[in-house]
XYZ file of C-alpha atoms in Angstrom:
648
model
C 0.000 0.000 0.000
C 1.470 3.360 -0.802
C 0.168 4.925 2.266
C 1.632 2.730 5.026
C 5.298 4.258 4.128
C 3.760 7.934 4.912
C 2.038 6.647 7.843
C 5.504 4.486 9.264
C 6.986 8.255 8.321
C 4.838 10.088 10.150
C 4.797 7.810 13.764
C 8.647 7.957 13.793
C 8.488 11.896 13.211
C 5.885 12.287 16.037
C 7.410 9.782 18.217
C 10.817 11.872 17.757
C 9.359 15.229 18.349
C 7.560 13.710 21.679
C 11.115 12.416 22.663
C 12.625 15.775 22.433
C 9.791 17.907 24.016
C 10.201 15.113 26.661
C 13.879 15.646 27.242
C 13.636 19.437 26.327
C 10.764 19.599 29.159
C 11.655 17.105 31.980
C 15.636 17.016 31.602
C 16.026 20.189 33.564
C 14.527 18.905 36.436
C 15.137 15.487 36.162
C 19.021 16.305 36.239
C 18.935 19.456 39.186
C 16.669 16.687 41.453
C 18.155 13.478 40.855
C 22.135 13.960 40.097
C 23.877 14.203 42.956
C 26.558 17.138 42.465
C 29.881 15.856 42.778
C 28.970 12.758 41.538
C 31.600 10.750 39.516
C 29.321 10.184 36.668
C 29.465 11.744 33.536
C 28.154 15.322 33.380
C 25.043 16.244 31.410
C 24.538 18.806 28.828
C 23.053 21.042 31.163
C 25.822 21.892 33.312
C 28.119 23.264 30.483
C 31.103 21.117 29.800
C 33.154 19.559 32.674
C 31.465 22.000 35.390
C 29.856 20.589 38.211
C 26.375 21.642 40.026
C 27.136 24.385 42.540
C 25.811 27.366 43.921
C 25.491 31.395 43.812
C 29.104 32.941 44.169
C 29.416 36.493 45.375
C 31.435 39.031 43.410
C 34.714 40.316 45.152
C 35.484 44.132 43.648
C 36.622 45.859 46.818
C 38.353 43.231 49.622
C 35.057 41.661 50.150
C 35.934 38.449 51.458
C 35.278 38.646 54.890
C 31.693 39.474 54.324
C 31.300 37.160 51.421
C 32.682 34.020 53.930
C 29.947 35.525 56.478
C 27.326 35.202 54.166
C 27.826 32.336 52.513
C 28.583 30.619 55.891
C 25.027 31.613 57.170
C 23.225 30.783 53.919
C 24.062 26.718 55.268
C 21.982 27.705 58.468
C 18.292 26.245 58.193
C 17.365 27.079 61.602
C 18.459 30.845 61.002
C 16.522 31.058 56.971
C 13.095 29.555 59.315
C 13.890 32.263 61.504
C 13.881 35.021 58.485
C 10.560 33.620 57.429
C 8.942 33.953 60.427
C 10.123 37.366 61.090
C 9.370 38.844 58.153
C 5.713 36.770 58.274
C 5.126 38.375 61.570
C 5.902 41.993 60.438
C 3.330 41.499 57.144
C 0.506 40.443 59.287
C 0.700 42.992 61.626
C -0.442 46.959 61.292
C 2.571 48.961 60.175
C 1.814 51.326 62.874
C 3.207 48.479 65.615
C 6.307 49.243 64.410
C 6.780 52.553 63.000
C 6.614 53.663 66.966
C 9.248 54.030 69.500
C 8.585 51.912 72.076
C 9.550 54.006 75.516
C 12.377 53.408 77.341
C 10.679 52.841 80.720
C 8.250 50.094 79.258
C 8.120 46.540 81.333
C 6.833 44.159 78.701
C 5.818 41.701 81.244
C 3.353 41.386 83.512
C 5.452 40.848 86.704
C 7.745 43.929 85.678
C 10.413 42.336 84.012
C 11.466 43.196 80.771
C 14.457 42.701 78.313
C 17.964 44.552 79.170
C 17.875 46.950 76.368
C 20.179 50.046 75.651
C 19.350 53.751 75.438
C 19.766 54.128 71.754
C 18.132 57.268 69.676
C 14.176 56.683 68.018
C 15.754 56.517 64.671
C 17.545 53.401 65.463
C 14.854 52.041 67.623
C 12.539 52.314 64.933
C 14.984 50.691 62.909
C 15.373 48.210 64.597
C 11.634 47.583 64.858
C 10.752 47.518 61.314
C 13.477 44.906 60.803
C 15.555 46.145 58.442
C 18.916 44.500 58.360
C 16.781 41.334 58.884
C 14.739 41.736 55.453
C 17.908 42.602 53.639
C 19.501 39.359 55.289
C 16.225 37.252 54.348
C 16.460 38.409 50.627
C 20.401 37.853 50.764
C 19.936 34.388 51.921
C 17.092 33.443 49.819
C 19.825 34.511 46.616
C 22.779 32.080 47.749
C 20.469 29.193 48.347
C 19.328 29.159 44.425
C 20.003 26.050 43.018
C 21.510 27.300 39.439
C 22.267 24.946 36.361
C 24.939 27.402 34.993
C 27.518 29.581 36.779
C 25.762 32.381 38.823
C 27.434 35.282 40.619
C 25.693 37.798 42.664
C 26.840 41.176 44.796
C 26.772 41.757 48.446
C 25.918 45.272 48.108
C 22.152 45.171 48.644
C 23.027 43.698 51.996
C 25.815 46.483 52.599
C 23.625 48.897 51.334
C 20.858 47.808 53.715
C 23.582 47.875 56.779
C 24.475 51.262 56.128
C 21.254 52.691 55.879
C 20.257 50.991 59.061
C 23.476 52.241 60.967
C 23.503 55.438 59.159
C 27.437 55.169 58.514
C 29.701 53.329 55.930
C 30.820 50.411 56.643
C 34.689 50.205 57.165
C 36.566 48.057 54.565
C 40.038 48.952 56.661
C 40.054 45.877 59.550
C 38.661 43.114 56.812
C 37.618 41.322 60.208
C 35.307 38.229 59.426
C 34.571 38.209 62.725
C 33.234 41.607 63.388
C 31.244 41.363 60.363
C 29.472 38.301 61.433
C 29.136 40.079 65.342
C 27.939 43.282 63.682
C 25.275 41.401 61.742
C 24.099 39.337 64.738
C 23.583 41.136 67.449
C 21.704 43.980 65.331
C 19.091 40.910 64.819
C 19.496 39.637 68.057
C 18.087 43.335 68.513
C 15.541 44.109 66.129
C 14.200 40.956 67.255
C 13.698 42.002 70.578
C 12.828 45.396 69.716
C 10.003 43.909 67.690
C 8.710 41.932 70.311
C 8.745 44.910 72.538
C 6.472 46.451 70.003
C 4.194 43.882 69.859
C 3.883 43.701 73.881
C 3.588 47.476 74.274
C 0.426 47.551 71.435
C -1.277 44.927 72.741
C -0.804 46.976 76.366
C -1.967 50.356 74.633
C -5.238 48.322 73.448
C -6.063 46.465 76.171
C -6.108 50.202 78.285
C -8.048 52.149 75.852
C -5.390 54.639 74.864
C -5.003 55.934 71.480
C -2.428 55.062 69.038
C -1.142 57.037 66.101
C -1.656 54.999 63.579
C -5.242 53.801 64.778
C -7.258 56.612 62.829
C -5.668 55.361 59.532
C -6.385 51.734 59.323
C -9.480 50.510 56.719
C -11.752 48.319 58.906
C -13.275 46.523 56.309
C -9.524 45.323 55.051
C -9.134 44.810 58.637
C -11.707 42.311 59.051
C -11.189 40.493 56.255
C -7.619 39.982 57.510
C -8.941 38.935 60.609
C -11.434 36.766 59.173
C -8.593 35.055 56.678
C -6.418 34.814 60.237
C -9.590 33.681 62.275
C -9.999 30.625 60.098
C -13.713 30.447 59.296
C -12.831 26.990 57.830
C -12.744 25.513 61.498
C -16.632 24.224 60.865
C -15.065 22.287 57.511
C -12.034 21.325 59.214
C -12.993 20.211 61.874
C -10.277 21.410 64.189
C -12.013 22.964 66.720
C -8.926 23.173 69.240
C -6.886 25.881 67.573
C -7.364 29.077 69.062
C -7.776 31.818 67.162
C -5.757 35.335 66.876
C -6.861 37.482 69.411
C -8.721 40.726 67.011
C -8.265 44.004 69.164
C -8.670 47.378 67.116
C -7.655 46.177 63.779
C -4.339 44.417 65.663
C -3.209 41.336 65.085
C -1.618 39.531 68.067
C -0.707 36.104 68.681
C -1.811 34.289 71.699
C 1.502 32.268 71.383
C 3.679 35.328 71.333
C 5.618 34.416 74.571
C 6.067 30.913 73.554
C 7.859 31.526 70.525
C 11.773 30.057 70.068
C 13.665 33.352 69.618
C 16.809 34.160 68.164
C 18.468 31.031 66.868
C 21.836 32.245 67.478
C 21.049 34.006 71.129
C 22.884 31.955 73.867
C 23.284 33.029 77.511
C 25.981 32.494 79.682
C 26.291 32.705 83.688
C 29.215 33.381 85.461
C 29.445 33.116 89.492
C 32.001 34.173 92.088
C 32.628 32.661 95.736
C 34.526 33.721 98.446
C 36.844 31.147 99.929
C 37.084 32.793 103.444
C 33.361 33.329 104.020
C 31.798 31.415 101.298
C 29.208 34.169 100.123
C 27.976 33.481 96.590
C 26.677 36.860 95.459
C 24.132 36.716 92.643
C 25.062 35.461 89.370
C 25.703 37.644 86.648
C 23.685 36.913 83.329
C 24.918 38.025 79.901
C 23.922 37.133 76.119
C 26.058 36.608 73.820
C 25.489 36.231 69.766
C 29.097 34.672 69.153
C 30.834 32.555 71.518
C 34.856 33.767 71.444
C 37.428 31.010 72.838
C 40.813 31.720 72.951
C 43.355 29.686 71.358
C 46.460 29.212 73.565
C 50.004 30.406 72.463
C 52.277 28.423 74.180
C 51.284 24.879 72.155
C 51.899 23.991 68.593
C 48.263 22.152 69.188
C 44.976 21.995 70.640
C 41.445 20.867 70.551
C 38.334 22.774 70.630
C 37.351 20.368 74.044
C 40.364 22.209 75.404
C 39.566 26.162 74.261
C 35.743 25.382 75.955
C 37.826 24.374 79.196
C 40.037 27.760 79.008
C 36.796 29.264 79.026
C 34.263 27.345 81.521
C 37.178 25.726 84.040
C 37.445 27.341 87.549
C 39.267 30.483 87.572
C 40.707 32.027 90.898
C 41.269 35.389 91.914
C 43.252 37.173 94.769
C 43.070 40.294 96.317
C 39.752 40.507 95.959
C 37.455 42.465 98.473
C 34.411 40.523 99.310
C 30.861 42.782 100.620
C 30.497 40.041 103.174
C 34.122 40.066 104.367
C 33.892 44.004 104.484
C 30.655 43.860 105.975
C 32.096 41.566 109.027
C 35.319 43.645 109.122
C 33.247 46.510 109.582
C 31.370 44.730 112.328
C 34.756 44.081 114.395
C 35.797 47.453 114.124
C 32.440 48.397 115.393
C 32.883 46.156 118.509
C 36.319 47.354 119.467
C 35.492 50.620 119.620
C 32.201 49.644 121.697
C 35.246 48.211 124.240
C 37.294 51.786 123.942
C 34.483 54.460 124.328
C 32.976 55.244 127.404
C 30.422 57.562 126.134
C 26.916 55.939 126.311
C 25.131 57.897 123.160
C 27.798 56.398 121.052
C 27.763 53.049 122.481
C 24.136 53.263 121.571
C 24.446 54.582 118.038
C 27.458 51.281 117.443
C 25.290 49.346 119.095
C 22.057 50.241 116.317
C 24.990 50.268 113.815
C 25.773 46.539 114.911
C 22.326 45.275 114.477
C 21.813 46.907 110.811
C 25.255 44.983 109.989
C 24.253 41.735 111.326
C 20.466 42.031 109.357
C 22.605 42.960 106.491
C 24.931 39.871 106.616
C 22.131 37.278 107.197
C 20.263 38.807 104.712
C 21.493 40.700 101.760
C 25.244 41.069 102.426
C 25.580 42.950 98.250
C 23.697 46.253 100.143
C 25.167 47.469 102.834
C 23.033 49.868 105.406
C 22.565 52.997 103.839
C 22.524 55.037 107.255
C 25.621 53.018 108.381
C 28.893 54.710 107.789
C 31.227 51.908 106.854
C 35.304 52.129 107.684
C 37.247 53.197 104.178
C 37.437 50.028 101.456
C 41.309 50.531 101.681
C 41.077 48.969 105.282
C 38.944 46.124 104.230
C 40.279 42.721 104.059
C 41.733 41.183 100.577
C 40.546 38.020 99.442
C 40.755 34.806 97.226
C 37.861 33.575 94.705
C 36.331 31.304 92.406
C 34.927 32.583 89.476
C 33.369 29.850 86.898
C 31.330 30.974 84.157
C 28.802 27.782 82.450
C 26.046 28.126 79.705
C 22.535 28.571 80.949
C 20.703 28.814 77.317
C 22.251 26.701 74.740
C 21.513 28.497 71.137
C 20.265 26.226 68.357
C 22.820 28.157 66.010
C 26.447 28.051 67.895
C 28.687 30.237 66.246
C 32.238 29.930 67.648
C 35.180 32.509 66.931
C 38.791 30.839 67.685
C 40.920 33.979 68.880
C 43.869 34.138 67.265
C 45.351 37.102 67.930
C 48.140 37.496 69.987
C 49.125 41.356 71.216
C 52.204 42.070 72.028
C 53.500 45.945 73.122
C 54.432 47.099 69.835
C 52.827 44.275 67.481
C 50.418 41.853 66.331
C 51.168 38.266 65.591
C 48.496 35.612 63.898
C 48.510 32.245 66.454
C 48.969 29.491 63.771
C 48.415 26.574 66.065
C 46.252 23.755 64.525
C 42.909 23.573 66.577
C 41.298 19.831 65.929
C 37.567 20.168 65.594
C 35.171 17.151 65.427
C 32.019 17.136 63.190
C 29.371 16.290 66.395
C 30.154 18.822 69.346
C 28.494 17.572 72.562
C 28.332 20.487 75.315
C 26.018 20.274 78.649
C 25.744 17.832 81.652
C 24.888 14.208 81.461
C 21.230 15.406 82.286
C 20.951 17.870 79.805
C 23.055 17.381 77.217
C 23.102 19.156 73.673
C 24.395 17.186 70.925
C 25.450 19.920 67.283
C 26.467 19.301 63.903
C 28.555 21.162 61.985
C 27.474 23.209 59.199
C 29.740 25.821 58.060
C 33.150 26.891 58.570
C 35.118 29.996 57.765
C 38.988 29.722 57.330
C 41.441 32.658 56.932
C 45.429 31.972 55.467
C 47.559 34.724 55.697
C 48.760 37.204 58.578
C 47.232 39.391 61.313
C 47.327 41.981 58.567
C 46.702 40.691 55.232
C 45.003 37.408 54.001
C 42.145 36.131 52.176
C 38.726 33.941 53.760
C 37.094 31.119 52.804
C 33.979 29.351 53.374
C 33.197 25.885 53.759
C 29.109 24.910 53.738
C 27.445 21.692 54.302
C 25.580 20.534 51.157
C 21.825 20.507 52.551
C 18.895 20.681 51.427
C 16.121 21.990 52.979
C 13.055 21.137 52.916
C 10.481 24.059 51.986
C 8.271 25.129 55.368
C 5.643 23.081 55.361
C 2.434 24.277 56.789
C -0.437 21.308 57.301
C -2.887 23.573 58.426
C -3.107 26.028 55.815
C -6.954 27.502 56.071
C -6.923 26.869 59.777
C -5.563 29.823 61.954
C -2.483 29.149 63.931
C 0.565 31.686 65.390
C 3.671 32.538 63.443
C 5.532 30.625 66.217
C 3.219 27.756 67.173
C 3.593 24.263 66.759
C 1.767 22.587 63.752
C -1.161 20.572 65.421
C -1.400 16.918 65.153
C -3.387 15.274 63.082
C -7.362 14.669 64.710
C -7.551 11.401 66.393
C -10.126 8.528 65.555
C -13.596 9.330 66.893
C -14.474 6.332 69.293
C -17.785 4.377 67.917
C -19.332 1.634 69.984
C -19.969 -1.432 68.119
C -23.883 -1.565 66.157
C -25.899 -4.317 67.799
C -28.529 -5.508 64.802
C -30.580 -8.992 64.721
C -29.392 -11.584 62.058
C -31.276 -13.731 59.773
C -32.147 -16.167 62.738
C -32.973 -13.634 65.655
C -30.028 -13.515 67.541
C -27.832 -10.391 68.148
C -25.099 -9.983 65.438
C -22.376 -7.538 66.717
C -20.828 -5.289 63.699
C -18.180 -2.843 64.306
C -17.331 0.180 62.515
C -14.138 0.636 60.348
C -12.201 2.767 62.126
C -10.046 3.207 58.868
C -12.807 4.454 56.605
C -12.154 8.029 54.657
C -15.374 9.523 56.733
C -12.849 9.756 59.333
C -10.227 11.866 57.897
C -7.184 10.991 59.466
C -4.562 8.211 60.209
C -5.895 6.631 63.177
C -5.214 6.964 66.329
C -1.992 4.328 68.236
C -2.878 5.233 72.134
C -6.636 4.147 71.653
C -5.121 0.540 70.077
C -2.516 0.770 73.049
C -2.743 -2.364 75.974
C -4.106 -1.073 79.733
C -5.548 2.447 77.497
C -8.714 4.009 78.949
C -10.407 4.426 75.542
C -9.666 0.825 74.758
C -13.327 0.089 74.506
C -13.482 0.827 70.868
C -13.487 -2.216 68.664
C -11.030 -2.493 65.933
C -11.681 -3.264 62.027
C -12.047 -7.185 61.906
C -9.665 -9.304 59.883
C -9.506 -13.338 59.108
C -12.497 -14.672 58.109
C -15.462 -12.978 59.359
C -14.372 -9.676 59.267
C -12.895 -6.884 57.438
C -8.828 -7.513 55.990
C -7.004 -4.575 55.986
C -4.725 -6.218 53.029
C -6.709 -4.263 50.754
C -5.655 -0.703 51.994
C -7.276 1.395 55.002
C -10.362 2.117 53.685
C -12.441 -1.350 52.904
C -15.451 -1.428 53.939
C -16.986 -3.494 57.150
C -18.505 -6.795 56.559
C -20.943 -8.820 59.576
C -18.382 -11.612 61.333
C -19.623 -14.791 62.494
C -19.529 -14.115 66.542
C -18.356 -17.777 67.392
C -14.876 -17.374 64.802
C -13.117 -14.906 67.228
C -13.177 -12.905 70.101
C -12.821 -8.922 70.343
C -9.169 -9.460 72.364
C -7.738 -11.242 69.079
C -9.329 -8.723 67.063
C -7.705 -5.680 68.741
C -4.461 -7.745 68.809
C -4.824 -8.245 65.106
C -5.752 -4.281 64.619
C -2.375 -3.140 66.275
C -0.040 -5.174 64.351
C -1.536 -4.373 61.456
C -1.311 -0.818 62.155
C 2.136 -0.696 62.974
C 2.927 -2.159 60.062
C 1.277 0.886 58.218
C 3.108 3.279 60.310
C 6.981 3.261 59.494
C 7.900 5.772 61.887
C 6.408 7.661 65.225
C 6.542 11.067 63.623
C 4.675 11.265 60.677
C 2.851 13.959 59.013
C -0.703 13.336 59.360
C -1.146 11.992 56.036
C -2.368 8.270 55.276
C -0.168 5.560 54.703
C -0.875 2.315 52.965
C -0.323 -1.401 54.209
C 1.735 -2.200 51.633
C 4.908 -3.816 53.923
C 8.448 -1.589 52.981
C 10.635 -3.131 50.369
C 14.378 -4.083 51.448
C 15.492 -2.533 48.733
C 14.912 0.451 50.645
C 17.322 -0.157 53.638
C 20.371 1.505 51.980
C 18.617 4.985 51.520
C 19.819 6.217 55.524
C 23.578 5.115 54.096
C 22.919 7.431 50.502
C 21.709 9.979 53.004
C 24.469 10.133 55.182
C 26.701 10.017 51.730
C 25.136 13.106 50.612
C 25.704 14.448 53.911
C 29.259 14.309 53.556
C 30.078 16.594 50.717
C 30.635 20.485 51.436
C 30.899 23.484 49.489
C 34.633 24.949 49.195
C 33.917 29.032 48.063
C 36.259 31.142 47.398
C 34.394 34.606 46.721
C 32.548 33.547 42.976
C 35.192 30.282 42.762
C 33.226 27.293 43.962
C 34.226 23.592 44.400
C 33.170 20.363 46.137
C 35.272 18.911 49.141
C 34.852 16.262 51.774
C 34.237 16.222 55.250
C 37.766 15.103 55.777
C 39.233 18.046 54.216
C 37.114 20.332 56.419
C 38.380 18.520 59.224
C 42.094 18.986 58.408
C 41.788 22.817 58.152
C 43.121 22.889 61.576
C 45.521 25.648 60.992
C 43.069 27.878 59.331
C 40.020 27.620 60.954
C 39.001 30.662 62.331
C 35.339 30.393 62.747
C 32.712 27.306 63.343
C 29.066 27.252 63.061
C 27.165 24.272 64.753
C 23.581 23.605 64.502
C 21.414 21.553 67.201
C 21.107 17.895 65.816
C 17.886 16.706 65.653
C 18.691 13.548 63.322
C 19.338 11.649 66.624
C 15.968 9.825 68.276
């Protein structure tokens, strides 16, 4: 037939122009998801020549490598992009007029009159710091460097300086080329405009809840308002279901979170506690609280070596102190001067007035030594008795981002040197007591060759990736900081009682696995000694309904001399641990279908990918190994460990 040529002609032509729109289509994304960069398998098209998969470099015009190190460094941190997000979420859903307002100086933002230490800084700054600007500019920095590019990208850090110099209102200094005072610069100002928006938030919900005015109250739209409120509200509860959530509170057009004082805070805010005590009296005064942003250890300069286990002990050992003058000691030296001048004077009034004097001292000692009596005129401090301490400082509030600066420096009276002793670093950093231990992982390291003068950074980052922010509950109203709520549990439904075709009662019970339900069901009702274990599981074997089929097959009448309810519960849990692989899951429904062994080598691939870093140099990127991060013990300069939560 002379048409089945044309027709063989024109199947191979559309069959070729399906391949290519397939490949042209899907080999983008088949290649960024599925091919491992670094891997030792021949590179595709898409990655231009011999280049491998990296990511976004950052242009170097003007000695820029100590902030490009920074950033790139803090683009590895998941913990601190979640805490961008949420930031910059909570600033969009509240009234602009929260922040645009100073908050005063004198303002307790807690109830029992406590409030953040904060410093006397002018309004421009404060409201600076409110609005969040160095945190957008971060945000939108970050989000740039964590692009996953199939050809060579290269971006500038000058939004970011831009951003920091409008905030500071002054130029940023490219003379010292510190890394470190970049990174402590950039930290606590968001360690600040964190708090400072927090303060805002406290001291509008305060101005609300008294009735005062606030300037920018007259300007809000109430109708956009409410339909904020009612977006926020979630008037999809009824359809949901979820009728535990609680809602935002709605005062004035005001958006505020019930769960604002349960929120994490800054990722990278630590606290540390240091405590003296005398060794003659053994007074402990109060222990002195500070923050800190960046944790600085000093790396001795009398060894060729040292490990990081051994800068924390420089730090946190026991530290003693002499010729110090303790208030107790003075208070009971004052006390025995008192008394021998009691034995020396024989005018009464005076004996009387040491005598009060004595009984304000001894209150004073058994009860607040740190303030002596106002009205009692103590003997001169030069007279008072020289002492010996201990002074230990420990960490009271671990950080979930631990950024660590090794101190190099080493002053001497006309110079600088550089310390160039290798510092051994592990990968897992344990820190705490046996009770409360915290287990991090390292993510990112900054290295610096050259002198105390001159020398160029580099950055080493973790290949991760993280997943997106996932939000189950997305039409149901929940706080910028809350938990996401766990899936609803299976409603308990007695077993139907119905007669059978010969008279007799025929028990049937409800599939607790059928889609009316909604959710996965519910472990602690299928648990042994559980109060809500009256509930009668789906039936299996012969008379009842097999769960083989998937979750959702529907209930079938059971012969009531075949089994017994106990062996029908028993049944129900195994079979429902066999559906659930793991104790965390996401609320979503699983199937019976047992896991394949062929699956078993995925945690090894994972910890594999794991392994590889990022090796940047400014825009000059390249893959390295966990081993070679690890042997940058003479160069290491600054370490960035995350809280491991891969550990059960």
């Amino acid at each position: 037939m002379p048409e089945k040529p044309l027709t063989v002609a024109a199947y191979a032509a559309g069959a070729s122009l399906a391949a290519v729109t397939l490949v042209y289509v899907f080999a983008p994304t088949y290649f960024l998801d599925n091919d491992p960069a670094g891997s030792t398998g021949p590179t595709n098209f898409l990655t231009g020549g011999n280049r491998k998969k990296g990511v976004v470099g950052l242009a170097n015009p003007a000695n820029d490598c100590f902030i490009n190190s920074i950033l790139q460094a803090l683009a590895g941190l998941g913990d601190l992009r979640v805490y961008l997000i949420r930031e910059m979420h909570r600033r969009s859903i509240d009234e602009e007029w929260i922040y645009t307002q100073a908050v005063p100086e004198d303002f307790k933002e807690y109830a029992n009159g406590n409030s953040e230490p904060t410093k006397i800084e002018p309004e421009w700054k404060v409201e600076g710091q409110q609005k969040g600007l160095v945190t957008q500019g971060l945000k939108e920095m970050l989000d740039q460097l964590n692009e996953r590019p199939i050809y060579k990208k290269t971006i500038s850090a000058m939004p970011l300086v831009q951003c920091m110099e409008k905030a500071f209102r002054q130029r940023i200094s490219r003379q010292q080329q510190d890394a470190q005072e970049f990174l402590q610069v950039v930290a606590e100002r968001l360690c600040d405009e964190y708090h400072a928006g927090h303060r805002a938030r406290r001291y509008a919900k305060c101005k609300l809840e008294s009735g005062g005015p606030h300037g920018g109250a007259g300007d809000v739209n109430g109708e956009a308002v409410e339909e904020r409120l009612a977006e926020l509200a979630g008037l999809e509860l009824s359809e949901n279901g979820n009728k535990g959530a609680t809602p935002a509170t709605k005062t004035k057009g005001v958006v505020i979170s019930p769960d604002d004082d349960d929120e994490e805070g800054f990722p990278m805010e630590g606290k540390t506690e240091s405590q003296i005590e005398c060794l003659t009296c053994g007074f402990k005064p109060r222990p002195t609280e500070s923050r800190f942003c960046t944790l600085t250890l000093s790396v001795p300069y009398d060894a060729t070596s040292t490990t990081l286990n051994s800068c924390f002990d420089g730090m946190f050992k026991t530290e003693y102190i002499d010729d110090y003058k303790c208030e107790k000691c003075r208070l009971v030296h004052a006390q025995e001067t008192f008394k021998a001048e009691m034995r020396k004077t024989m005018s009464e009034e005076l004996k009387e007035r040491l005598r009060e004097s004595l009984e304000k001292l001894q209150h004073a000692i058994d009860t607040d030594p740190e303030h002596a009596p106002e009205d009692v005129v103590l003997p001169d401090s030069k007279f008072a008795p020289q002492c010996k301490i201990a002074r230990h400082t420990r960490v009271t509030r671990f950080p979930k981002i631990l950024a660590i600066h090794l101190n190099r420096s080493i002053y001497a009276s006309q110079t600088s040197l550089k310390n160039s002793a290798k510092v051994a670093f592990p990968e897992r950093l344990p820190l705490g007591g046996l009770l409360f231990r915290r287990n991090y992982k390292l993510l990112g390291v900054v290295t610096h060759k050259g002198s105390h003068y001159s020398g160029h950074y580099e950055s080493f980052r973790r290949q991760n990736v993280h997943p997106p922010y996932a939000n189950a509950s997305t039409f149901q109203p929940s706080g910028v900081y809350s938990k996401t709520a766990s899936p609803m549990s299976t409603p308990q439904l007695p077993p139907m009682v119905r007669p059978s075709e010969d008279g007799s009662p025929l028990t049937v019970t409800p599939d607790i696995l059928s889609p009316a339900s909604g959710s996965t069901p519910s472990l602690e009702s299928t648990l042994p000694g559980n109060s809500h274990r009256q509930s009668t599981p789906p039936l299996n074997g012969n008379g009842g309904v097999g769960l083989k089929g998937g979750p959702t097959s529907a209930p079938k009448e059971k012969d009531p001399e075949t089994s017994s309810l106990r062996s029908i519960a028993h049944s129900a849990r195994s079979t429902i641990s066999k559906m659930s692989p793991s104790r965390h899951g996401s609320g979503s429904s699983r199937t019976g279908t047992p896991i394949p062994n062929g699956t078993a080598a995925k945690p090894s691939k994972k910890r594999k990918h794991q392994g590889r870093w990022w090796r940047i140099s400014d825009e000059k990127i390249k893959e390295a190994s966990t081993r070679e991060v690890l042997s940058m013990q003479r160069e290491v300069y600054l370490l960035f460990y995350e809280l491991d939560r891969d550990e059960s």
